[in-house]
Coordinates of C-alpha atoms and ligand atoms in Angstrom, one line a residue:
M1 CA -27.5 0.7 10.3
T2 CA -26.8 -1.4 7.3
L3 CA -26.6 -5.2 7.2
Y4 CA -24.3 -6.5 4.4
R5 CA -25.0 -10.0 3.3
A6 CA -22.0 -11.6 1.7
T7 CA -19.4 -14.3 1.6
V8 CA -16.7 -12.6 3.6
L9 CA -13.0 -13.5 3.4
D10 CA -10.3 -11.9 5.7
T11 CA -7.2 -12.7 7.6
P12 CA -7.3 -11.3 11.1
S13 CA -4.5 -13.7 12.3
D14 CA -1.0 -14.2 10.8
P15 CA -0.7 -16.9 8.1
F16 CA 3.1 -16.9 8.6
E17 CA 2.3 -18.2 12.2
D18 CA -1.0 -20.0 11.8
G19 CA -0.7 -21.3 8.2
P20 CA -3.7 -21.6 5.9
E21 CA -6.0 -21.6 8.9
A22 CA -5.5 -17.9 9.0
L23 CA -8.1 -17.5 6.3
R24 CA -11.4 -16.7 7.9
A25 CA -14.4 -17.4 5.6
E26 CA -18.0 -16.5 6.5
H27 CA -20.3 -18.2 4.0
D28 CA -23.5 -16.2 3.7
G29 CA -22.2 -13.9 6.4
G30 CA -23.7 -10.8 7.8
L31 CA -21.8 -7.6 8.7
L32 CA -23.8 -5.0 10.5
V33 CA -22.3 -1.5 10.1
R34 CA -23.1 1.4 12.3
D35 CA -21.5 4.8 11.7
G36 CA -18.9 3.2 9.5
V37 CA -17.9 0.7 12.1
I38 CA -18.6 -3.1 12.1
A39 CA -21.0 -3.5 15.0
A40 CA -21.9 -7.2 14.6
R41 CA -20.7 -10.1 12.5
G42 CA -21.7 -13.7 12.0
R43 CA -24.0 -15.9 9.9
F44 CA -26.4 -13.7 8.1
A45 CA -29.4 -15.5 9.5
D46 CA -28.2 -14.9 13.1
V47 CA -27.2 -11.3 12.7
A48 CA -30.5 -10.6 10.8
A49 CA -32.5 -12.2 13.6
A50 CA -30.7 -10.2 16.3
H51 CA -31.2 -7.0 14.3
P52 CA -34.5 -7.2 12.6
G53 CA -35.6 -4.4 10.3
E54 CA -32.2 -3.2 9.3
E55 CA -31.6 -2.3 5.7
V56 CA -30.0 -5.3 3.9
V57 CA -27.5 -5.0 1.1
D58 CA -27.3 -8.2 -0.8
L59 CA -23.7 -8.9 -2.0
R60 CA -24.0 -12.6 -2.5
E61 CA -23.1 -12.4 -6.2
G62 CA -19.5 -11.7 -5.3
I63 CA -17.0 -11.9 -2.5
L64 CA -16.4 -9.2 0.2
L65 CA -12.7 -8.6 1.2
P66 CA -11.1 -6.0 3.4
G67 CA -10.0 -2.8 1.6
M68 CA -6.5 -3.2 0.3
V69 CA -3.6 -1.4 1.9
D70 CA -0.8 -0.2 -0.4
T71 CA 2.3 0.7 1.6
H72 CA 4.4 2.2 -1.3
V73 CA 2.9 4.0 -4.2
H74 CA 4.1 7.3 -6.0
F75 CA 1.5 9.9 -6.6
P76 CA 3.4 11.8 -9.4
Q77 CA 4.1 8.7 -11.4
V78 CA 0.7 7.6 -12.7
R79 CA 1.6 8.8 -16.2
A80 CA 5.0 7.1 -16.0
I81 CA 3.6 3.6 -15.7
G82 CA 4.9 1.3 -18.4
G83 CA 8.5 2.5 -18.8
L84 CA 9.9 -1.0 -19.3
G85 CA 13.4 -2.2 -20.1
M86 CA 15.5 0.0 -17.8
P87 CA 17.2 -0.5 -14.4
L88 CA 16.3 1.9 -11.6
L89 CA 18.7 4.8 -12.1
D90 CA 18.1 5.0 -15.9
W91 CA 14.3 4.7 -15.4
L92 CA 14.4 7.5 -12.9
D93 CA 16.3 9.7 -15.4
R94 CA 14.3 8.9 -18.4
C95 CA 10.8 8.2 -17.1
A96 CA 10.0 9.2 -13.5
L97 CA 11.9 12.4 -12.9
P98 CA 10.9 14.2 -16.1
E99 CA 7.3 13.5 -15.3
E100 CA 7.7 14.5 -11.7
T101 CA 9.1 17.9 -12.7
R102 CA 5.7 18.7 -14.4
L103 CA 3.9 18.7 -11.1
V104 CA 5.4 22.2 -10.4
N105 CA 2.2 23.4 -12.2
R106 CA -0.7 23.2 -9.7
T107 CA -3.3 22.6 -12.4
Y108 CA -1.3 19.7 -13.8
A109 CA -0.8 18.3 -10.2
E110 CA -4.5 18.5 -9.5
E111 CA -5.2 16.5 -12.7
V112 CA -2.7 13.9 -11.7
A113 CA -4.0 13.8 -8.2
G114 CA -7.5 13.0 -9.6
E115 CA -6.1 10.2 -11.7
F116 CA -4.0 8.8 -8.9
V117 CA -6.8 8.7 -6.3
D118 CA -9.2 7.3 -8.8
G119 CA -6.6 4.6 -9.7
L120 CA -6.4 3.6 -6.0
V121 CA -10.1 3.3 -5.6
R122 CA -10.6 1.3 -8.8
A123 CA -8.0 -1.2 -7.6
G124 CA -9.8 -1.5 -4.2
T125 CA -7.1 0.3 -2.3
T126 CA -8.7 2.1 0.7
T127 CA -5.5 2.9 2.6
A128 CA -2.1 3.9 1.2
L129 CA 1.3 5.3 2.3
V130 CA 1.9 7.6 -0.7
F131 CA 5.2 9.0 -1.9
G132 CA 4.2 12.6 -2.5
S133 CA 5.7 15.2 -4.8
H134 CA 8.8 17.4 -4.5
F135 CA 6.4 20.4 -4.8
P136 CA 4.5 21.5 -1.7
E137 CA 1.5 22.7 -3.8
A138 CA 1.3 19.3 -5.5
V139 CA 1.3 17.5 -2.1
D140 CA -1.5 19.9 -1.0
A141 CA -3.5 19.0 -4.1
L142 CA -3.1 15.3 -3.3
F143 CA -4.3 15.6 0.3
A144 CA -7.2 17.8 -0.9
E145 CA -8.3 15.1 -3.5
A146 CA -7.8 12.2 -1.0
E147 CA -10.0 14.2 1.5
R148 CA -12.7 14.8 -1.1
V149 CA -12.9 11.1 -2.0
G150 CA -12.5 9.9 1.5
L151 CA -9.4 7.6 1.3
R152 CA -7.0 6.9 4.2
I153 CA -3.8 8.4 3.0
T154 CA -0.5 9.0 4.7
S155 CA 1.8 11.1 2.5
G156 CA 4.2 14.0 2.6
L157 CA 6.6 16.3 0.7
V158 CA 9.4 14.3 -1.0
V159 CA 12.7 16.0 -0.3
S160 CA 16.2 15.8 -1.9
D161 CA 19.2 18.2 -2.1
R162 CA 21.5 16.5 -4.6
I163 CA 21.8 14.3 -7.7
L164 CA 18.3 14.9 -9.1
P165 CA 17.3 17.5 -11.7
E166 CA 17.6 21.0 -10.3
P167 CA 13.8 21.8 -10.2
L168 CA 13.3 18.8 -7.8
L169 CA 16.0 20.0 -5.3
T170 CA 15.4 22.0 -2.1
T171 CA 17.4 22.9 1.0
P172 CA 17.2 21.3 4.4
E173 CA 15.8 24.6 5.7
A174 CA 13.1 24.9 3.0
A175 CA 12.3 21.1 3.4
L176 CA 11.7 21.6 7.1
A177 CA 9.6 24.8 6.6
H178 CA 7.4 23.3 3.8
G179 CA 7.1 20.0 5.6
R180 CA 6.0 21.6 8.8
A181 CA 3.4 23.7 7.0
L182 CA 1.9 20.7 5.2
L183 CA 2.0 18.7 8.4
E184 CA 0.2 21.3 10.3
T185 CA -2.5 21.7 7.6
W186 CA -3.2 18.0 6.9
H187 CA -1.9 15.7 9.6
G188 CA -4.7 14.2 11.6
R189 CA -7.4 15.8 9.5
G190 CA -10.0 13.1 8.9
R191 CA -8.2 10.0 7.6
L192 CA -5.1 11.9 6.5
R193 CA -1.6 11.7 8.1
Y194 CA 1.8 13.1 7.3
A195 CA 4.9 11.1 6.3
V196 CA 8.4 12.5 6.3
T197 CA 9.8 11.4 3.0
P198 CA 13.4 11.8 1.8
R199 CA 13.5 10.3 -1.7
F200 CA 16.4 8.1 -0.9
S201 CA 19.7 8.6 0.9
L202 CA 21.4 8.8 -2.6
S203 CA 19.7 12.1 -3.1
S204 CA 19.8 13.3 0.5
S205 CA 22.7 14.9 2.3
E206 CA 23.4 14.4 6.0
P207 CA 21.9 17.9 6.8
M208 CA 18.8 17.0 4.8
L209 CA 18.4 13.7 6.8
D210 CA 18.8 15.8 10.0
A211 CA 16.0 18.0 8.9
C212 CA 13.9 14.9 8.3
A213 CA 14.7 13.7 11.8
E214 CA 13.7 17.0 13.3
L215 CA 10.3 16.9 11.5
L216 CA 9.7 13.3 12.5
A217 CA 10.6 14.0 16.1
A218 CA 8.1 16.9 16.3
R219 CA 5.1 14.4 16.6
D220 CA 4.9 10.8 17.8
D221 CA 2.3 9.8 15.2
V222 CA 4.0 11.0 12.0
W223 CA 5.3 8.3 9.7
F224 CA 8.6 8.0 7.9
T225 CA 9.2 6.4 4.5
S226 CA 12.0 6.1 1.9
H227 CA 13.7 3.6 -0.4
L228 CA 16.3 1.0 0.7
N229 CA 18.6 -1.6 -1.1
E230 CA 16.6 -1.6 -4.3
N231 CA 19.3 -1.9 -6.9
T232 CA 23.0 -2.9 -6.8
A233 CA 24.3 0.2 -8.6
E234 CA 22.3 2.4 -6.2
I235 CA 23.7 0.5 -3.2
E236 CA 27.3 1.0 -4.4
E237 CA 26.7 4.7 -4.9
V238 CA 25.1 5.1 -1.4
A239 CA 28.2 3.3 0.1
R240 CA 30.4 5.9 -1.7
L241 CA 28.4 8.9 -0.5
F242 CA 28.1 7.7 3.1
P243 CA 31.6 6.4 3.9
G244 CA 30.9 6.5 7.6
A245 CA 27.8 4.3 7.3
G246 CA 28.0 0.6 7.9
H247 CA 25.4 -0.1 5.2
Y248 CA 22.6 1.5 3.3
L249 CA 20.1 1.2 6.3
D250 CA 22.7 2.9 8.5
S251 CA 22.5 6.1 6.3
Y252 CA 18.9 6.5 7.8
D253 CA 19.5 4.8 11.1
R254 CA 22.3 7.1 12.3
H255 CA 19.8 10.0 11.9
G256 CA 17.2 8.2 14.0
L257 CA 15.0 7.5 11.1
V258 CA 14.5 3.8 11.6
T259 CA 11.7 3.2 14.1
P260 CA 8.3 1.4 14.3
R261 CA 6.9 4.2 12.3
S262 CA 9.3 3.6 9.4
V263 CA 8.3 1.9 6.1
L264 CA 11.3 1.3 3.8
A265 CA 10.5 0.2 0.2
H266 CA 12.1 -2.7 -1.6
N267 CA 15.1 -4.0 0.4
V268 CA 15.9 -6.6 -2.3
H269 CA 19.5 -6.8 -1.3
P270 CA 19.8 -6.5 2.5
T271 CA 22.7 -7.7 4.6
G272 CA 22.1 -9.8 7.6
H273 CA 22.9 -6.9 9.9
E274 CA 20.4 -4.7 8.2
L275 CA 17.7 -7.2 8.7
E276 CA 18.6 -7.4 12.4
V277 CA 18.5 -3.7 12.7
L278 CA 15.1 -3.5 10.9
A279 CA 13.7 -6.2 13.2
R280 CA 15.0 -4.7 16.4
A281 CA 13.6 -1.3 15.4
G282 CA 10.2 -2.7 14.5
A283 CA 10.4 -1.0 11.1
A284 CA 8.5 -2.5 8.1
V285 CA 9.5 -3.2 4.6
A286 CA 7.3 -2.5 1.6
H287 CA 7.7 -5.4 -0.8
C288 CA 7.1 -4.2 -4.4
P289 CA 7.2 -7.3 -6.6
T290 CA 6.0 -5.9 -10.0
S291 CA 8.4 -3.0 -9.7
N292 CA 11.3 -5.3 -8.7
C293 CA 10.6 -7.4 -11.8
A294 CA 10.0 -4.6 -14.2
L295 CA 13.2 -2.8 -13.3
G296 CA 15.1 -6.1 -12.9
S297 CA 16.0 -5.1 -9.4
G298 CA 16.1 -8.6 -8.1
L299 CA 14.2 -11.4 -6.3
F300 CA 13.0 -10.4 -2.9
P301 CA 14.5 -12.5 -0.1
F302 CA 11.3 -13.0 1.8
A303 CA 12.5 -16.0 3.8
E304 CA 15.4 -14.0 5.2
H305 CA 12.9 -11.2 6.3
L306 CA 10.7 -13.7 8.0
T307 CA 13.6 -15.5 9.7
A308 CA 14.9 -12.2 11.0
G309 CA 11.5 -11.1 12.2
V310 CA 11.2 -8.1 9.8
R311 CA 7.6 -7.0 9.1
V312 CA 6.7 -7.1 5.4
A313 CA 3.7 -5.6 3.6
L314 CA 2.9 -5.0 -0.1
G315 CA 3.5 -1.9 -2.3
S316 CA 2.4 -1.4 -5.9
D317 CA 5.3 1.1 -6.4
V318 CA 3.4 2.8 -9.2
G319 CA 4.9 3.9 -11.6
A320 CA 7.9 1.5 -11.7
G321 CA 5.2 -1.0 -10.6
T322 CA 2.9 -2.1 -13.3
G323 CA -0.4 -0.8 -11.9
F324 CA -2.4 -0.1 -8.7
S325 CA -3.8 -3.6 -8.1
L326 CA -2.6 -5.4 -5.0
L327 CA -4.1 -8.6 -6.4
K328 CA -1.5 -8.4 -9.2
E329 CA 1.2 -7.5 -6.6
G330 CA 0.2 -10.6 -4.6
L331 CA 0.4 -12.8 -7.6
Q332 CA 3.8 -11.4 -8.6
A333 CA 5.1 -11.9 -5.1
Y334 CA 3.9 -15.5 -5.3
F335 CA 5.7 -16.0 -8.7
V336 CA 9.0 -14.5 -7.4
Q337 CA 9.0 -16.9 -4.4
R338 CA 8.3 -19.8 -6.7
L339 CA 11.3 -18.8 -8.9
L340 CA 13.5 -18.8 -5.8
G341 CA 13.0 -22.6 -5.5
P342 CA 13.9 -24.0 -2.1
R343 CA 14.9 -20.5 -0.9
G344 CA 11.4 -19.1 -1.6
V345 CA 8.5 -18.8 0.8
A346 CA 5.3 -20.6 -0.2
L347 CA 2.8 -17.8 -0.4
G348 CA -0.6 -19.4 -0.2
P349 CA -3.8 -17.4 -0.8
A350 CA -4.2 -16.6 3.0
A351 CA -0.6 -15.1 3.0
L352 CA -1.4 -13.1 -0.1
L353 CA -4.5 -11.6 1.4
H354 CA -2.8 -10.9 4.7
L355 CA 0.1 -9.1 2.8
A356 CA -2.4 -7.0 0.8
T357 CA -4.5 -6.0 3.8
R358 CA -3.6 -6.7 7.5
S359 CA 0.2 -6.6 7.1
G360 CA -0.2 -3.2 5.5
A361 CA -2.5 -1.9 8.2
L362 CA 0.0 -3.1 10.8
A363 CA 2.9 -1.5 9.0
L364 CA 1.1 1.8 9.0
G365 CA 0.0 1.6 12.7
L366 CA -3.6 1.2 11.6
G367 CA -4.1 -2.4 12.7
D368 CA -6.8 -1.5 15.3
D369 CA -8.8 0.3 12.6
V370 CA -8.6 -1.5 9.3
G371 CA -7.0 -4.5 7.6
D372 CA -9.7 -7.1 8.4
L373 CA -13.5 -7.2 8.9
S374 CA -13.8 -7.9 12.6
V375 CA -16.3 -6.3 14.9
G376 CA -15.0 -2.9 16.0
K377 CA -13.0 -2.3 12.8
Q378 CA -13.9 0.3 10.2
F379 CA -16.0 -1.0 7.3
D380 CA -13.3 -0.5 4.7
A381 CA -14.2 -3.2 2.2
V382 CA -14.0 -4.3 -1.4
W383 CA -16.8 -6.1 -3.2
V384 CA -15.1 -8.3 -5.9
R385 CA -17.9 -9.1 -8.4
P386 CA -16.4 -10.3 -11.6
Q387 CA -17.6 -9.0 -14.9
P388 CA -20.3 -11.3 -16.0
G389 CA -19.0 -14.0 -18.3
S390 CA -15.3 -13.2 -17.5
T391 CA -13.0 -16.1 -16.8
L392 CA -12.9 -15.0 -13.1
D393 CA -16.7 -15.1 -13.1
V394 CA -16.8 -18.6 -14.6
V395 CA -14.2 -20.1 -12.2
L396 CA -15.6 -18.4 -9.1
R397 CA -18.8 -20.3 -9.7
H398 CA -17.0 -23.6 -9.0
P399 CA -14.4 -23.2 -6.3
A400 CA -13.4 -26.1 -4.1
D401 CA -13.5 -24.0 -1.0
A402 CA -12.7 -20.5 0.3
T403 CA -9.0 -20.9 -0.2
D404 CA -9.5 -21.9 -3.8
A405 CA -11.8 -19.0 -4.4
L406 CA -9.2 -16.6 -3.0
A407 CA -6.5 -18.1 -5.1
K408 CA -8.7 -17.6 -8.2
I409 CA -9.2 -13.9 -7.2
F410 CA -5.5 -13.3 -6.9
T411 CA -4.8 -15.1 -10.1
L412 CA -7.4 -13.5 -12.3
G413 CA -8.7 -10.5 -10.5
T414 CA -8.2 -7.0 -11.9
P415 CA -9.6 -3.5 -11.1
G416 CA -12.3 -4.4 -13.6
D417 CA -13.6 -6.9 -11.0
V418 CA -13.8 -4.4 -8.2
A419 CA -17.4 -3.5 -8.1
V420 CA -17.8 -1.4 -5.0
V421 CA -15.3 0.1 -2.5
W422 CA -16.3 1.4 1.0
V423 CA -14.2 3.5 3.3
A424 CA -15.7 3.9 6.8
G425 CA -19.0 2.6 5.6
R426 CA -19.3 5.0 2.7
A427 CA -19.2 3.7 -0.9
V428 CA -16.5 5.6 -2.7
S429 CA -17.3 4.0 -6.1
S430 CA -20.6 3.1 -7.7
A431 CA -23.5 1.8 -5.6
P432 CA -24.1 -2.0 -5.4
Q433 CA -26.3 -3.3 -8.2
P434 CA -29.3 -5.5 -7.3
V435 CA -28.2 -9.1 -7.9
P436 CA -30.0 -12.4 -8.0
P437 CA -29.5 -14.5 -4.9
S438 CA -27.0 -17.3 -5.2
L439 CA -24.1 -18.6 -3.2
P440 CA -21.0 -18.7 -5.4
L441 CA -18.8 -20.1 -2.7
E442 CA -20.9 -23.2 -2.1
A443 CA -18.8 -26.3 -3.0
A444 CA -19.6 -27.6 -6.4
Ligands
GUN501 N1 14.3 5.2 -5.6 C1 14.3 6.6 -5.5 N2 13.2 7.1 -6.2 C2 12.5 6.0 -6.6 C3 11.3 5.9 -7.4 O1 10.7 6.8 -7.8 N3 11.0 4.6 -7.7 C4 11.7 3.5 -7.3 N4 11.2 2.3 -7.6 N5 12.8 3.6 -6.6 C5 13.2 4.9 -6.3
ZN502 ZN1 9.3 3.8 -4.8

């Protein structure tokens, strides 16, 4: 067993119900980890006294958070990050889709899979719902790399049968056959799971969505993900292509694709009825703030989602999003709500941490396993230890309290400040460095 000694911040309860009190702070805490699971938790002195002789890892020179959960990120778009200045459909044509066609080559796909998984780890993301590739071999390469590194990844073959460049298209029959083969190989293997993934209904015919429904119905633990209500031009085109659908969400819902196992990305421009349907179904929305800003998609109506009772988590949406860090996504979510003035939701530090961790775990049906650092949960954790002398390092030495420390981490933290990442108790980045004892969270 290993006893981690740290200041621990997490949000096991919901800040949208409990307010700032939802932030749980353990100053000089102890987390005892056995076989990757948190076996005991409390003040370090108490846990150490109850479990003498255990190996102690001293993490007091930083702050320990739960591993981040990214509910929307595109594997084949790592090298497309940074395509600024275009709305969604132009960006797809000029940046994303040309890059995605290159993944037809297995060697290229393996290289990108390495870069992608590494990007997640460096950002402190331990669990992700990943938009895969249109090519089965590339999806296979992603699962293999995620398995090698040990991340919790839910992903699948992206399918489309219209509008996109020809090399990215398939048929409903081939989509079903390839999806089934990938599902049988990878779903339930270690920490990997399968997600049925039509790119968006704009690029998916009714027979293709039927094929998706057939694959989804084959198992009760397979996930569903796609895009929804991201951009006004996209929404108009979907309305034209699905004249029988009441709204964008209905293009999925009438095929049985909106369930508690569905995560729909963006939803920047929902109707009231769509929010009702999402809430009733128990489906979740992946809010992708840097992407929404970079593409000019719009300002996310968070309050409307909360009022309707729709579950919301965070997604980086790499490569329209501007990087893998959910700290940056949290800060951008905060900015957007500020800009909405009285219509915005005040996202305090506890809400940001919940969005980046427990909300995501719940959206992915993994709330019993990950998302916070309670006893019985997997030890999926991130040690934020700022680069010595960096502004984050300086300001974290003088926080007013735990909420203030967390605000500083969301404001200034980058992947460069993520020192160690654990999944199920195993470090998936460099080992902790010996550090001098000090308590950075003690009030100044
Ligand atoms: N809608 C369909 N495909 C995509 C994509 O790759 N990125 C984003 N942001 N929206 C999409
Ligand atoms: Zn996306």
